[in-house]
Amino acid sequence: MTSTPIASATGPAAPDTPPRRTSRTSSYGRSERRLAAILLAPSMLLIALVAAYPIGYAVWLSLNEYSVRVPGLSRFAGTRNYEAAFSGGFWEALFNTLVFTVASVSLELVLGLAMALAMHSAFRGRGVLRATVLVPWATITAVTAITWRSIFEPGVGFAPQLLAKVGIGEDIVWLGERGYAMSVLILADVWKTAPFMALLLLAGLQVIPEDVYEAARVDGATVWQRFVRITLPLLVPAILVALIFRTLDALRIFDLPAVLTQGSNGTNVLSLLAYQELTQNRLIGLGAALSVLTFAVVMIVSFLYIRFVGGNIKSLAKD
């Protein structure tokens, strides 16, 4: 009769083997991923139809040359449309767009912050002020352009007459000279869009705790010190979000210069240039190439904002 060997009590214990992953767990994971794909499919399809297809079609148009006499007749052009765009008015339109964006967004930030601080203060008639400030933003852009064109129209508008009385710009045709036309364009955009900036900054002001200001008053901080040490640091995330929205919107500006100046006298921007090539000159390939380049500029600026500004927003929110 053979005896079965018994492990010694003092000997090393057998290592525990990890439990195997059952097929039920893996099949459950596959079913979850399959369900997630099914649920996301309608949204991805909608995004592809609404965004991806038009962008892809615009890229395809930009790589072809279309006949202006025979509808539907085209030939593959490669990068010739992009070469024509770079050798044409693209760089001037890009410069005008950047000048307009930097100037208008900077002025809107300063005026928007001032209006937000005024609307945030507690006084009688604050609701009326908030409603009045938002009127320019609610005005249709075409109406805004016509209004400002009438204001600076020579012999008709009150702005040239008023400036002439104080000895400023007596011989200036504001919408007919380079530089001055861009100034009027920037002023019109600031008048219309500064309330939007103020609305975003007002939302940021309303989330700042009042206890912080009370503690600063107890410590003897002045109004300027409270603004610099409390309001601005806590308002930075809202300021950055407002700058992102307005910068991307200003880069795509079209309707205001199209109605106010028709792109003349140094006010032709990227979107308006692409529109002119597509509709007026009937150069579909060149117009599509300019549209793609405009989209690329906006995407690059968006990436830079998300890459460098988005991280600052998250870190400031954590602090």
Short mmCIF file of N, CA and C in Angstrom, two decimals, residues 139-216:
data_model
loop_
_atom_site.label_atom_id
_atom_site.label_comp_id
_atom_site.label_asym_id
_atom_site.label_seq_id
_atom_site.Cartn_x
_atom_site.Cartn_y
_atom_site.Cartn_z
N THR A 139 -29.11 93.32 -32.96
CA THR A 139 -29.36 93.91 -34.28
C THR A 139 -28.74 93.04 -35.37
N ILE A 140 -29.44 92.88 -36.47
CA ILE A 140 -28.92 92.11 -37.61
C ILE A 140 -27.67 92.80 -38.15
N THR A 141 -26.67 91.98 -38.51
CA THR A 141 -25.39 92.53 -38.95
C THR A 141 -25.53 93.40 -40.19
N ALA A 142 -26.38 93.01 -41.12
CA ALA A 142 -26.59 93.83 -42.32
C ALA A 142 -27.16 95.19 -41.96
N VAL A 143 -28.08 95.23 -41.01
CA VAL A 143 -28.64 96.50 -40.56
C VAL A 143 -27.56 97.34 -39.88
N THR A 144 -26.71 96.69 -39.09
CA THR A 144 -25.59 97.41 -38.47
C THR A 144 -24.68 98.03 -39.51
N ALA A 145 -24.36 97.27 -40.56
CA ALA A 145 -23.48 97.79 -41.61
C ALA A 145 -24.11 98.97 -42.33
N ILE A 146 -25.39 98.88 -42.66
CA ILE A 146 -26.07 99.99 -43.34
C ILE A 146 -26.12 101.22 -42.44
N THR A 147 -26.34 101.01 -41.15
CA THR A 147 -26.40 102.13 -40.20
C THR A 147 -25.07 102.86 -40.13
N TRP A 148 -23.98 102.11 -40.00
CA TRP A 148 -22.67 102.75 -39.89
C TRP A 148 -22.23 103.34 -41.22
N ARG A 149 -22.66 102.78 -42.32
CA ARG A 149 -22.36 103.40 -43.62
C ARG A 149 -23.07 104.74 -43.75
N SER A 150 -24.30 104.82 -43.24
CA SER A 150 -25.03 106.09 -43.25
C SER A 150 -24.39 107.10 -42.31
N ILE A 151 -23.85 106.63 -41.19
CA ILE A 151 -23.23 107.55 -40.23
C ILE A 151 -22.01 108.23 -40.83
N PHE A 152 -21.22 107.51 -41.63
CA PHE A 152 -19.98 108.06 -42.20
C PHE A 152 -20.11 108.42 -43.67
N GLU A 153 -21.32 108.48 -44.19
CA GLU A 153 -21.52 108.86 -45.59
C GLU A 153 -21.19 110.34 -45.77
N PRO A 154 -20.33 110.68 -46.73
CA PRO A 154 -19.97 112.11 -46.92
C PRO A 154 -21.18 112.96 -47.27
N GLY A 155 -21.33 114.07 -46.57
CA GLY A 155 -22.42 115.00 -46.83
C GLY A 155 -23.74 114.60 -46.23
N VAL A 156 -23.85 113.36 -45.74
CA VAL A 156 -25.12 112.89 -45.18
C VAL A 156 -24.95 112.48 -43.72
N GLY A 157 -23.92 111.72 -43.43
CA GLY A 157 -23.71 111.23 -42.08
C GLY A 157 -23.29 112.32 -41.13
N PHE A 158 -23.66 112.15 -39.86
CA PHE A 158 -23.34 113.18 -38.88
C PHE A 158 -21.92 113.06 -38.36
N ALA A 159 -21.27 111.89 -38.50
CA ALA A 159 -19.92 111.72 -37.98
C ALA A 159 -18.90 112.61 -38.70
N PRO A 160 -18.85 112.65 -40.05
CA PRO A 160 -17.89 113.57 -40.69
C PRO A 160 -18.16 115.04 -40.36
N GLN A 161 -19.43 115.42 -40.28
CA GLN A 161 -19.76 116.81 -39.96
C GLN A 161 -19.35 117.15 -38.53
N LEU A 162 -19.59 116.22 -37.61
CA LEU A 162 -19.21 116.47 -36.22
C LEU A 162 -17.70 116.54 -36.06
N LEU A 163 -16.98 115.66 -36.74
CA LEU A 163 -15.53 115.69 -36.65
C LEU A 163 -14.95 116.93 -37.33
N ALA A 164 -15.59 117.36 -38.40
CA ALA A 164 -15.10 118.57 -39.08
C ALA A 164 -15.26 119.81 -38.22
N LYS A 165 -16.29 119.87 -37.39
CA LYS A 165 -16.49 121.02 -36.51
C LYS A 165 -15.40 121.15 -35.46
N VAL A 166 -14.83 120.03 -35.06
CA VAL A 166 -13.75 120.08 -34.07
C VAL A 166 -12.38 120.04 -34.75
N GLY A 167 -12.37 120.13 -36.08
CA GLY A 167 -11.11 120.20 -36.80
C GLY A 167 -10.43 118.87 -37.04
N ILE A 168 -11.20 117.80 -37.10
CA ILE A 168 -10.62 116.47 -37.31
C ILE A 168 -11.19 115.89 -38.60
N GLY A 169 -10.32 115.53 -39.50
CA GLY A 169 -10.73 114.81 -40.71
C GLY A 169 -11.65 115.59 -41.62
N GLU A 170 -11.34 116.86 -41.87
CA GLU A 170 -12.20 117.66 -42.74
C GLU A 170 -12.18 117.15 -44.18
N ASP A 171 -11.03 116.70 -44.62
CA ASP A 171 -10.89 116.26 -46.01
C ASP A 171 -10.85 114.74 -46.14
N ILE A 172 -11.25 114.03 -45.12
CA ILE A 172 -11.18 112.56 -45.13
C ILE A 172 -12.50 111.98 -45.60
N VAL A 173 -12.42 111.09 -46.56
CA VAL A 173 -13.58 110.29 -46.96
C VAL A 173 -13.43 108.95 -46.23
N TRP A 174 -14.16 108.80 -45.16
CA TRP A 174 -13.88 107.71 -44.22
C TRP A 174 -14.02 106.35 -44.85
N LEU A 175 -15.01 106.15 -45.68
CA LEU A 175 -15.20 104.85 -46.32
C LEU A 175 -14.54 104.76 -47.68
N GLY A 176 -13.85 105.81 -48.09
CA GLY A 176 -13.23 105.82 -49.41
C GLY A 176 -11.72 105.87 -49.38
N GLU A 177 -11.11 105.78 -48.21
CA GLU A 177 -9.66 105.84 -48.11
C GLU A 177 -9.16 104.65 -47.31
N ARG A 178 -8.00 104.18 -47.71
CA ARG A 178 -7.39 103.03 -47.06
C ARG A 178 -6.99 103.39 -45.63
N GLY A 179 -7.24 102.50 -44.72
CA GLY A 179 -6.95 102.74 -43.31
C GLY A 179 -8.16 103.27 -42.57
N TYR A 180 -8.76 104.33 -43.10
CA TYR A 180 -9.95 104.88 -42.46
C TYR A 180 -11.16 103.96 -42.64
N ALA A 181 -11.25 103.30 -43.79
CA ALA A 181 -12.35 102.35 -43.99
C ALA A 181 -12.24 101.18 -43.02
N MET A 182 -11.01 100.70 -42.78
CA MET A 182 -10.83 99.62 -41.80
C MET A 182 -11.18 100.10 -40.39
N SER A 183 -10.90 101.37 -40.08
CA SER A 183 -11.25 101.91 -38.77
C SER A 183 -12.76 101.91 -38.56
N VAL A 184 -13.50 102.34 -39.59
CA VAL A 184 -14.96 102.32 -39.48
C VAL A 184 -15.47 100.90 -39.36
N LEU A 185 -14.88 99.97 -40.09
CA LEU A 185 -15.27 98.56 -40.00
C LEU A 185 -15.05 98.01 -38.59
N ILE A 186 -13.93 98.35 -37.99
CA ILE A 186 -13.63 97.88 -36.63
C ILE A 186 -14.60 98.51 -35.63
N LEU A 187 -14.88 99.80 -35.77
CA LEU A 187 -15.81 100.47 -34.86
C LEU A 187 -17.20 99.86 -34.95
N ALA A 188 -17.65 99.56 -36.16
CA ALA A 188 -18.97 98.95 -36.32
C ALA A 188 -19.03 97.57 -35.66
N ASP A 189 -17.97 96.79 -35.81
CA ASP A 189 -17.95 95.47 -35.19
C ASP A 189 -17.88 95.56 -33.68
N VAL A 190 -17.10 96.51 -33.16
CA VAL A 190 -17.01 96.69 -31.71
C VAL A 190 -18.36 97.12 -31.14
N TRP A 191 -19.04 98.04 -31.84
CA TRP A 191 -20.35 98.49 -31.36
C TRP A 191 -21.34 97.34 -31.28
N LYS A 192 -21.27 96.44 -32.25
CA LYS A 192 -22.24 95.35 -32.30
C LYS A 192 -21.89 94.22 -31.34
N THR A 193 -20.61 93.87 -31.21
CA THR A 193 -20.23 92.62 -30.54
C THR A 193 -19.70 92.82 -29.14
N ALA A 194 -19.37 94.03 -28.74
CA ALA A 194 -18.92 94.26 -27.36
C ALA A 194 -19.97 93.83 -26.33
N PRO A 195 -21.27 94.00 -26.57
CA PRO A 195 -22.25 93.48 -25.61
C PRO A 195 -22.18 91.96 -25.42
N PHE A 196 -21.85 91.22 -26.47
CA PHE A 196 -21.70 89.78 -26.33
C PHE A 196 -20.53 89.45 -25.40
N MET A 197 -19.42 90.17 -25.57
CA MET A 197 -18.28 90.00 -24.67
C MET A 197 -18.67 90.36 -23.24
N ALA A 198 -19.45 91.44 -23.09
CA ALA A 198 -19.89 91.84 -21.75
C ALA A 198 -20.78 90.78 -21.11
N LEU A 199 -21.62 90.14 -21.91
CA LEU A 199 -22.50 89.11 -21.38
C LEU A 199 -21.71 87.91 -20.86
N LEU A 200 -20.68 87.51 -21.59
CA LEU A 200 -19.85 86.39 -21.14
C LEU A 200 -19.07 86.75 -19.88
N LEU A 201 -18.55 87.97 -19.82
CA LEU A 201 -17.79 88.38 -18.64
C LEU A 201 -18.71 88.60 -17.43
N LEU A 202 -19.93 89.05 -17.68
CA LEU A 202 -20.89 89.21 -16.58
C LEU A 202 -21.19 87.86 -15.93
N ALA A 203 -21.29 86.81 -16.74
CA ALA A 203 -21.50 85.47 -16.18
C ALA A 203 -20.33 85.07 -15.30
N GLY A 204 -19.11 85.44 -15.69
CA GLY A 204 -17.95 85.14 -14.85
C GLY A 204 -17.93 85.96 -13.57
N LEU A 205 -18.38 87.21 -13.62
CA LEU A 205 -18.41 88.03 -12.41
C LEU A 205 -19.41 87.52 -11.39
N GLN A 206 -20.51 86.97 -11.86
CA GLN A 206 -21.57 86.56 -10.94
C GLN A 206 -21.21 85.31 -10.14
N VAL A 207 -20.18 84.57 -10.54
CA VAL A 207 -19.79 83.38 -9.78
C VAL A 207 -18.67 83.67 -8.78
N ILE A 208 -18.18 84.92 -8.74
CA ILE A 208 -17.17 85.27 -7.75
C ILE A 208 -17.85 85.49 -6.41
N PRO A 209 -17.42 84.81 -5.34
CA PRO A 209 -18.10 84.95 -4.04
C PRO A 209 -17.98 86.38 -3.50
N GLU A 210 -19.05 86.88 -2.96
CA GLU A 210 -19.05 88.22 -2.38
C GLU A 210 -18.25 88.26 -1.08
N ASP A 211 -18.09 87.09 -0.43
CA ASP A 211 -17.33 87.06 0.82
C ASP A 211 -15.87 87.48 0.61
N VAL A 212 -15.35 87.21 -0.57
CA VAL A 212 -13.96 87.58 -0.85
C VAL A 212 -13.82 89.10 -0.85
N TYR A 213 -14.77 89.79 -1.46
CA TYR A 213 -14.73 91.25 -1.46
C TYR A 213 -14.94 91.82 -0.06
N GLU A 214 -15.81 91.21 0.71
CA GLU A 214 -16.04 91.68 2.08
C GLU A 214 -14.78 91.55 2.92
N ALA A 215 -14.07 90.44 2.77
CA ALA A 215 -12.83 90.27 3.51
C ALA A 215 -11.78 91.29 3.08
N ALA A 216 -11.74 91.60 1.79
CA ALA A 216 -10.78 92.60 1.31
C ALA A 216 -11.13 93.99 1.84
#
